[in-house]
Amino acid sequence: DARVTQTPRDKVTEMGQEVTMRCQPILGHNTVFWYRQTMMQGLELLAYFRNRAPLDDSGMPKDRFSAEMPDATLATLKIQPSEPRDSAVYFCASGLVTGDYQETQYFGPGTRLLVL
Amino acid sequence: GENVEQHPSTLSVQEGDSAVIKCTYSDSASNYFPWYKQELGKRPQLIIDIRSNVGEKKDQRIAVTLNKTAKHFSLHITETQPEDSAVYFCAASNLEYSGGGADGLTFGKGTHLIIQP
């Protein structure tokens, strides 16, 4: 049963520190999404990639957030410097484009981030 | 951009009764409507989805209906069981990919479904 994996599962850090979250999409999937979940805002799309190319990062604060796909098996989301308001659960999801359609997205277990 | 409204925010039903959660969307270009179930501390998991060329889809006790004209879709759970207790999210997206047209999901705020024994 293939699954999206994320590391770390939990991260506690101090304000101003750099945070890097990693995601391994399901093997063969060519689209990767980053979402953020908070009580107030719910689930929000931050950025997504297709075939490792960034397609949309309009949901992401550009001054401190960056997302990359160094290779097809790894996506990263970086926050530098981190702030308390970044505290949330960050989910990665992957999917597959076949023909003209994006197939179902499968979510990873999430990284629970707490910035003190 | 797309905006998805979901109601109610909390729904309490007796075990064995039916539960209905409703969502509306704003972007007429949206053509894919999944529903996710999220248990406390867990990842969202897809339970059913529907594409805009279909009006209804059913999977055992779960069904989804879509009204494209009114831009709303609903989740129906029949014969509810304690394990159905969770937060349910609806979402909308434009899946058509012609060199880059597909979107990420826009989610509703979620419905906390409570099944009373």
mmCIF file of C-alpha atoms in Angstrom:
data_model
loop_
_atom_site.group_PDB
_atom_site.id
_atom_site.type_symbol
_atom_site.label_atom_id
_atom_site.label_comp_id
_atom_site.label_asym_id
_atom_site.label_seq_id
_atom_site.Cartn_x
_atom_site.Cartn_y
_atom_site.Cartn_z
ATOM 1 C CA ASP A 1 0.000 0.000 0.000
ATOM 2 C CA ALA A 2 1.984 2.991 -1.305
ATOM 3 C CA ARG A 3 1.828 6.098 0.866
ATOM 4 C CA VAL A 4 3.134 9.627 0.951
ATOM 5 C CA THR A 5 5.713 10.038 3.713
ATOM 6 C CA GLN A 6 6.693 13.213 5.534
ATOM 7 C CA THR A 7 9.478 14.088 7.941
ATOM 8 C CA PRO A 8 9.694 15.204 10.624
ATOM 9 C CA ARG A 9 6.322 14.262 12.082
ATOM 10 C CA ASP A 10 6.687 16.845 14.853
ATOM 11 C CA LYS A 11 8.888 19.911 15.102
ATOM 12 C CA VAL A 12 9.230 22.415 17.929
ATOM 13 C CA THR A 13 11.455 25.371 17.259
ATOM 14 C CA GLU A 14 12.065 28.901 18.392
ATOM 15 C CA MET A 15 11.042 31.990 16.537
ATOM 16 C CA GLY A 16 13.653 33.004 13.964
ATOM 17 C CA GLN A 17 14.945 29.500 13.335
ATOM 18 C CA GLU A 18 14.904 27.795 9.948
ATOM 19 C CA VAL A 19 12.504 24.900 9.484
ATOM 20 C CA THR A 20 12.722 22.354 6.681
ATOM 21 C CA MET A 21 9.954 19.856 6.038
ATOM 22 C CA ARG A 22 10.372 16.959 3.639
ATOM 23 C CA CYS A 23 7.955 14.904 1.609
ATOM 24 C CA GLN A 24 8.376 11.731 -0.385
ATOM 25 C CA PRO A 25 5.515 11.391 -2.886
ATOM 26 C CA ILE A 26 4.099 8.065 -3.958
ATOM 27 C CA LEU A 27 6.437 6.489 -6.498
ATOM 28 C CA GLY A 28 5.300 7.381 -9.983
ATOM 29 C CA HIS A 29 3.191 10.370 -8.973
ATOM 30 C CA ASN A 30 4.146 13.502 -10.857
ATOM 31 C CA THR A 31 2.264 16.172 -8.911
ATOM 32 C CA VAL A 32 3.035 17.300 -5.375
ATOM 33 C CA PHE A 33 0.976 19.691 -3.267
ATOM 34 C CA TRP A 34 1.729 21.451 0.025
ATOM 35 C CA TYR A 35 -1.177 22.338 2.310
ATOM 36 C CA ARG A 36 -1.308 23.989 5.718
ATOM 37 C CA GLN A 37 -3.982 23.245 8.307
ATOM 38 C CA THR A 38 -4.889 25.506 11.218
ATOM 39 C CA MET A 39 -7.978 25.747 13.377
ATOM 40 C CA MET A 40 -8.721 29.245 12.139
ATOM 41 C CA GLN A 41 -8.047 28.897 8.414
ATOM 42 C CA GLY A 42 -8.676 25.210 7.860
ATOM 43 C CA LEU A 43 -6.824 23.511 4.993
ATOM 44 C CA GLU A 44 -5.076 25.943 2.649
ATOM 45 C CA LEU A 45 -3.100 25.230 -0.501
ATOM 46 C CA LEU A 46 0.389 26.694 -0.292
ATOM 47 C CA ALA A 47 2.093 25.492 -3.471
ATOM 48 C CA TYR A 48 2.222 22.680 -5.977
ATOM 49 C CA PHE A 49 4.535 21.115 -8.511
ATOM 50 C CA ARG A 50 4.077 19.075 -11.642
ATOM 51 C CA ASN A 51 6.994 17.084 -13.017
ATOM 52 C CA ARG A 52 9.118 18.954 -10.461
ATOM 53 C CA ALA A 53 8.251 22.361 -11.910
ATOM 54 C CA PRO A 54 6.461 24.839 -9.626
ATOM 55 C CA LEU A 55 3.014 25.625 -11.025
ATOM 56 C CA ASP A 56 1.484 27.767 -8.328
ATOM 57 C CA ASP A 57 2.810 29.130 -5.065
ATOM 58 C CA SER A 58 0.383 32.024 -4.703
ATOM 59 C CA GLY A 59 -0.848 30.685 -1.368
ATOM 60 C CA MET A 60 2.581 30.877 0.180
ATOM 61 C CA PRO A 61 4.126 33.883 1.995
ATOM 62 C CA LYS A 62 7.030 34.517 -0.375
ATOM 63 C CA ASP A 63 9.219 36.446 2.004
ATOM 64 C CA ARG A 64 9.820 33.504 4.327
ATOM 65 C CA PHE A 65 8.539 30.354 2.650
ATOM 66 C CA SER A 66 10.147 28.433 -0.178
ATOM 67 C CA ALA A 67 9.232 25.133 -1.816
ATOM 68 C CA GLU A 68 11.415 22.993 -4.035
ATOM 69 C CA MET A 69 11.620 19.571 -5.645
ATOM 70 C CA PRO A 70 15.285 18.627 -5.882
ATOM 71 C CA ASP A 71 14.279 15.344 -7.509
ATOM 72 C CA ALA A 72 11.180 13.335 -8.291
ATOM 73 C CA THR A 73 11.260 11.549 -4.926
ATOM 74 C CA LEU A 74 11.689 14.563 -2.664
ATOM 75 C CA ALA A 75 9.793 17.795 -2.085
ATOM 76 C CA THR A 76 10.827 20.324 0.545
ATOM 77 C CA LEU A 77 9.101 23.221 2.247
ATOM 78 C CA LYS A 78 11.329 25.667 4.051
ATOM 79 C CA ILE A 79 10.477 28.501 6.420
ATOM 80 C CA GLN A 80 13.169 31.049 7.202
ATOM 81 C CA PRO A 81 12.826 32.767 9.603
ATOM 82 C CA SER A 82 9.966 30.983 11.363
ATOM 83 C CA GLU A 83 7.332 32.891 13.344
ATOM 84 C CA PRO A 84 4.755 31.760 15.922
ATOM 85 C CA ARG A 85 1.944 32.297 13.385
ATOM 86 C CA ASP A 86 3.513 29.570 11.230
ATOM 87 C CA SER A 87 2.478 26.997 13.830
ATOM 88 C CA ALA A 88 0.241 24.533 12.000
ATOM 89 C CA VAL A 89 0.129 21.059 10.514
ATOM 90 C CA TYR A 90 1.743 20.974 7.078
ATOM 91 C CA PHE A 91 0.508 18.277 4.733
ATOM 92 C CA CYS A 92 2.061 17.078 1.533
ATOM 93 C CA ALA A 93 -0.119 15.329 -1.044
ATOM 94 C CA SER A 94 0.762 13.636 -4.299
ATOM 95 C CA GLY A 95 -1.174 12.706 -7.401
ATOM 96 C CA LEU A 96 -0.764 11.629 -10.992
ATOM 97 C CA VAL A 97 -1.687 13.418 -14.181
ATOM 98 C CA THR A 98 -2.944 10.951 -16.770
ATOM 99 C CA GLY A 99 -4.098 12.212 -20.119
ATOM 100 C CA ASP A 100 -5.826 15.514 -19.481
ATOM 101 C CA TYR A 101 -6.800 14.881 -15.875
ATOM 102 C CA GLN A 102 -5.222 15.017 -12.455
ATOM 103 C CA GLU A 103 -5.994 11.895 -10.522
ATOM 104 C CA THR A 104 -6.872 11.716 -6.839
ATOM 105 C CA GLN A 105 -4.573 13.367 -4.323
ATOM 106 C CA TYR A 106 -3.231 11.271 -1.458
ATOM 107 C CA PHE A 107 -2.138 12.984 1.712
ATOM 108 C CA GLY A 108 0.909 12.337 3.840
ATOM 109 C CA PRO A 109 0.697 12.114 7.670
ATOM 110 C CA GLY A 110 1.645 15.761 8.100
ATOM 111 C CA THR A 111 4.329 17.666 9.995
ATOM 112 C CA ARG A 112 3.066 19.296 13.168
ATOM 113 C CA LEU A 113 5.041 22.522 13.607
ATOM 114 C CA LEU A 114 5.115 24.586 16.777
ATOM 115 C CA VAL A 115 7.077 27.832 16.734
ATOM 116 C CA LEU A 116 7.656 29.280 20.185
ATOM 117 C CA GLY B 1 -10.244 32.077 -7.126
ATOM 118 C CA GLU B 2 -12.484 29.309 -5.892
ATOM 119 C CA ASN B 3 -14.420 29.646 -2.628
ATOM 120 C CA VAL B 4 -16.045 26.648 -0.936
ATOM 121 C CA GLU B 5 -18.632 27.035 1.816
ATOM 122 C CA GLN B 6 -19.526 24.034 3.990
ATOM 123 C CA HIS B 7 -22.450 23.516 6.389
ATOM 124 C CA PRO B 8 -23.053 22.664 9.121
ATOM 125 C CA SER B 9 -19.855 23.100 11.107
ATOM 126 C CA THR B 10 -21.049 20.524 13.645
ATOM 127 C CA LEU B 11 -23.560 17.737 13.122
ATOM 128 C CA SER B 12 -24.759 15.344 15.796
ATOM 129 C CA VAL B 13 -26.884 12.352 14.807
ATOM 130 C CA GLN B 14 -28.094 9.200 16.492
ATOM 131 C CA GLU B 15 -26.357 5.992 15.531
ATOM 132 C CA GLY B 16 -28.229 4.410 12.659
ATOM 133 C CA ASP B 17 -29.648 7.695 11.370
ATOM 134 C CA SER B 18 -28.508 9.479 8.220
ATOM 135 C CA ALA B 19 -26.177 12.475 8.030
ATOM 136 C CA VAL B 20 -26.057 15.079 5.270
ATOM 137 C CA ILE B 21 -23.316 17.663 4.780
ATOM 138 C CA LYS B 22 -23.655 20.381 2.166
ATOM 139 C CA CYS B 23 -21.141 22.466 0.236
ATOM 140 C CA THR B 24 -21.369 25.250 -2.291
ATOM 141 C CA TYR B 25 -18.651 26.458 -4.645
ATOM 142 C CA SER B 26 -18.171 29.658 -6.580
ATOM 143 C CA ASP B 27 -16.046 28.836 -9.632
ATOM 144 C CA SER B 28 -18.048 27.345 -12.498
ATOM 145 C CA ALA B 29 -14.789 25.947 -13.930
ATOM 146 C CA SER B 30 -14.464 23.522 -11.004
ATOM 147 C CA ASN B 31 -15.149 19.987 -12.152
ATOM 148 C CA TYR B 32 -13.873 17.705 -9.422
ATOM 149 C CA PHE B 33 -15.387 17.443 -5.932
ATOM 150 C CA PRO B 34 -13.781 15.094 -3.419
ATOM 151 C CA TRP B 35 -14.763 14.460 0.175
ATOM 152 C CA TYR B 36 -12.139 13.751 2.818
ATOM 153 C CA LYS B 37 -12.527 12.274 6.282
ATOM 154 C CA GLN B 38 -10.058 13.307 8.955
ATOM 155 C CA GLU B 39 -9.816 11.657 12.342
ATOM 156 C CA LEU B 40 -8.102 13.478 15.202
ATOM 157 C CA GLY B 41 -4.371 13.709 14.603
ATOM 158 C CA LYS B 42 -4.558 11.835 11.308
ATOM 159 C CA ARG B 43 -4.204 12.726 7.643
ATOM 160 C CA PRO B 44 -7.236 13.582 5.477
ATOM 161 C CA GLN B 45 -8.369 10.467 3.660
ATOM 162 C CA LEU B 46 -10.438 10.447 0.507
ATOM 163 C CA ILE B 47 -13.771 8.716 1.024
ATOM 164 C CA ILE B 48 -15.568 9.533 -2.207
ATOM 165 C CA ASP B 49 -15.297 11.922 -5.122
ATOM 166 C CA ILE B 50 -17.407 13.030 -8.045
ATOM 167 C CA ARG B 51 -16.631 14.657 -11.359
ATOM 168 C CA SER B 52 -18.866 17.219 -13.015
ATOM 169 C CA ASN B 53 -20.063 14.868 -15.735
ATOM 170 C CA VAL B 54 -21.877 12.780 -13.089
ATOM 171 C CA GLY B 55 -24.816 13.827 -10.900
ATOM 172 C CA GLU B 56 -24.575 11.176 -8.216
ATOM 173 C CA LYS B 57 -22.156 8.543 -7.003
ATOM 174 C CA LYS B 58 -22.598 5.913 -4.336
ATOM 175 C CA ASP B 59 -20.236 3.659 -2.416
ATOM 176 C CA GLN B 60 -21.964 1.429 0.128
ATOM 177 C CA ARG B 61 -23.290 3.758 2.879
ATOM 178 C CA ILE B 62 -21.806 6.895 1.351
ATOM 179 C CA ALA B 63 -23.192 8.901 -1.546
ATOM 180 C CA VAL B 64 -22.416 12.247 -3.091
ATOM 181 C CA THR B 65 -24.760 14.352 -5.218
ATOM 182 C CA LEU B 66 -23.810 17.269 -7.431
ATOM 183 C CA ASN B 67 -25.960 20.085 -8.792
ATOM 184 C CA LYS B 68 -23.827 21.977 -11.291
ATOM 185 C CA THR B 69 -26.482 24.574 -12.020
ATOM 186 C CA ALA B 70 -26.804 25.554 -8.383
ATOM 187 C CA LYS B 71 -23.092 24.935 -7.717
ATOM 188 C CA HIS B 72 -23.644 22.731 -4.726
ATOM 189 C CA PHE B 73 -22.795 19.194 -3.742
ATOM 190 C CA SER B 74 -23.662 17.081 -0.746
ATOM 191 C CA LEU B 75 -22.380 14.078 1.179
ATOM 192 C CA HIS B 76 -24.900 11.556 2.452
ATOM 193 C CA ILE B 77 -24.015 8.913 5.012
ATOM 194 C CA THR B 78 -26.698 6.351 5.803
ATOM 195 C CA GLU B 79 -26.938 3.968 8.759
ATOM 196 C CA THR B 80 -24.293 5.929 10.649
ATOM 197 C CA GLN B 81 -21.912 4.061 12.928
ATOM 198 C CA PRO B 82 -19.621 5.225 15.766
ATOM 199 C CA GLU B 83 -16.583 4.938 13.483
ATOM 200 C CA ASP B 84 -18.115 7.579 11.216
ATOM 201 C CA SER B 85 -17.351 10.186 13.886
ATOM 202 C CA ALA B 86 -14.702 12.508 12.400
ATOM 203 C CA VAL B 87 -14.269 15.830 10.621
ATOM 204 C CA TYR B 88 -15.401 15.772 7.002
ATOM 205 C CA PHE B 89 -14.068 18.191 4.399
ATOM 206 C CA CYS B 90 -15.471 18.929 0.986
ATOM 207 C CA ALA B 91 -13.216 20.344 -1.708
ATOM 208 C CA ALA B 92 -13.344 21.605 -5.265
ATOM 209 C CA SER B 93 -10.825 21.764 -8.060
ATOM 210 C CA ASN B 94 -10.412 22.164 -11.786
ATOM 211 C CA LEU B 95 -8.768 18.969 -12.915
ATOM 212 C CA GLU B 96 -8.481 19.643 -16.600
ATOM 213 C CA TYR B 97 -4.853 19.643 -17.471
ATOM 214 C CA SER B 98 -3.936 21.040 -20.828
ATOM 215 C CA GLY B 99 -0.387 22.011 -20.288
ATOM 216 C CA GLY B 100 -0.925 23.392 -16.814
ATOM 217 C CA GLY B 101 -4.562 24.182 -16.157
ATOM 218 C CA ALA B 102 -5.157 21.909 -13.196
ATOM 219 C CA ASP B 103 -5.466 23.381 -9.704
ATOM 220 C CA GLY B 104 -4.865 22.303 -6.174
ATOM 221 C CA LEU B 105 -7.879 21.665 -3.961
ATOM 222 C CA THR B 106 -9.876 24.420 -2.283
ATOM 223 C CA PHE B 107 -11.362 23.044 0.919
ATOM 224 C CA GLY B 108 -14.440 23.875 2.938
ATOM 225 C CA LYS B 109 -13.966 24.616 6.648
ATOM 226 C CA GLY B 110 -15.022 21.133 7.694
ATOM 227 C CA THR B 111 -17.948 19.486 9.509
ATOM 228 C CA HIS B 112 -17.449 17.771 12.824
ATOM 229 C CA LEU B 113 -19.743 14.750 12.688
ATOM 230 C CA ILE B 114 -20.657 13.252 16.033
ATOM 231 C CA ILE B 115 -22.452 9.910 16.166
ATOM 232 C CA GLN B 116 -24.424 9.549 19.388
ATOM 233 C CA PRO B 117 -24.752 5.954 20.663
#
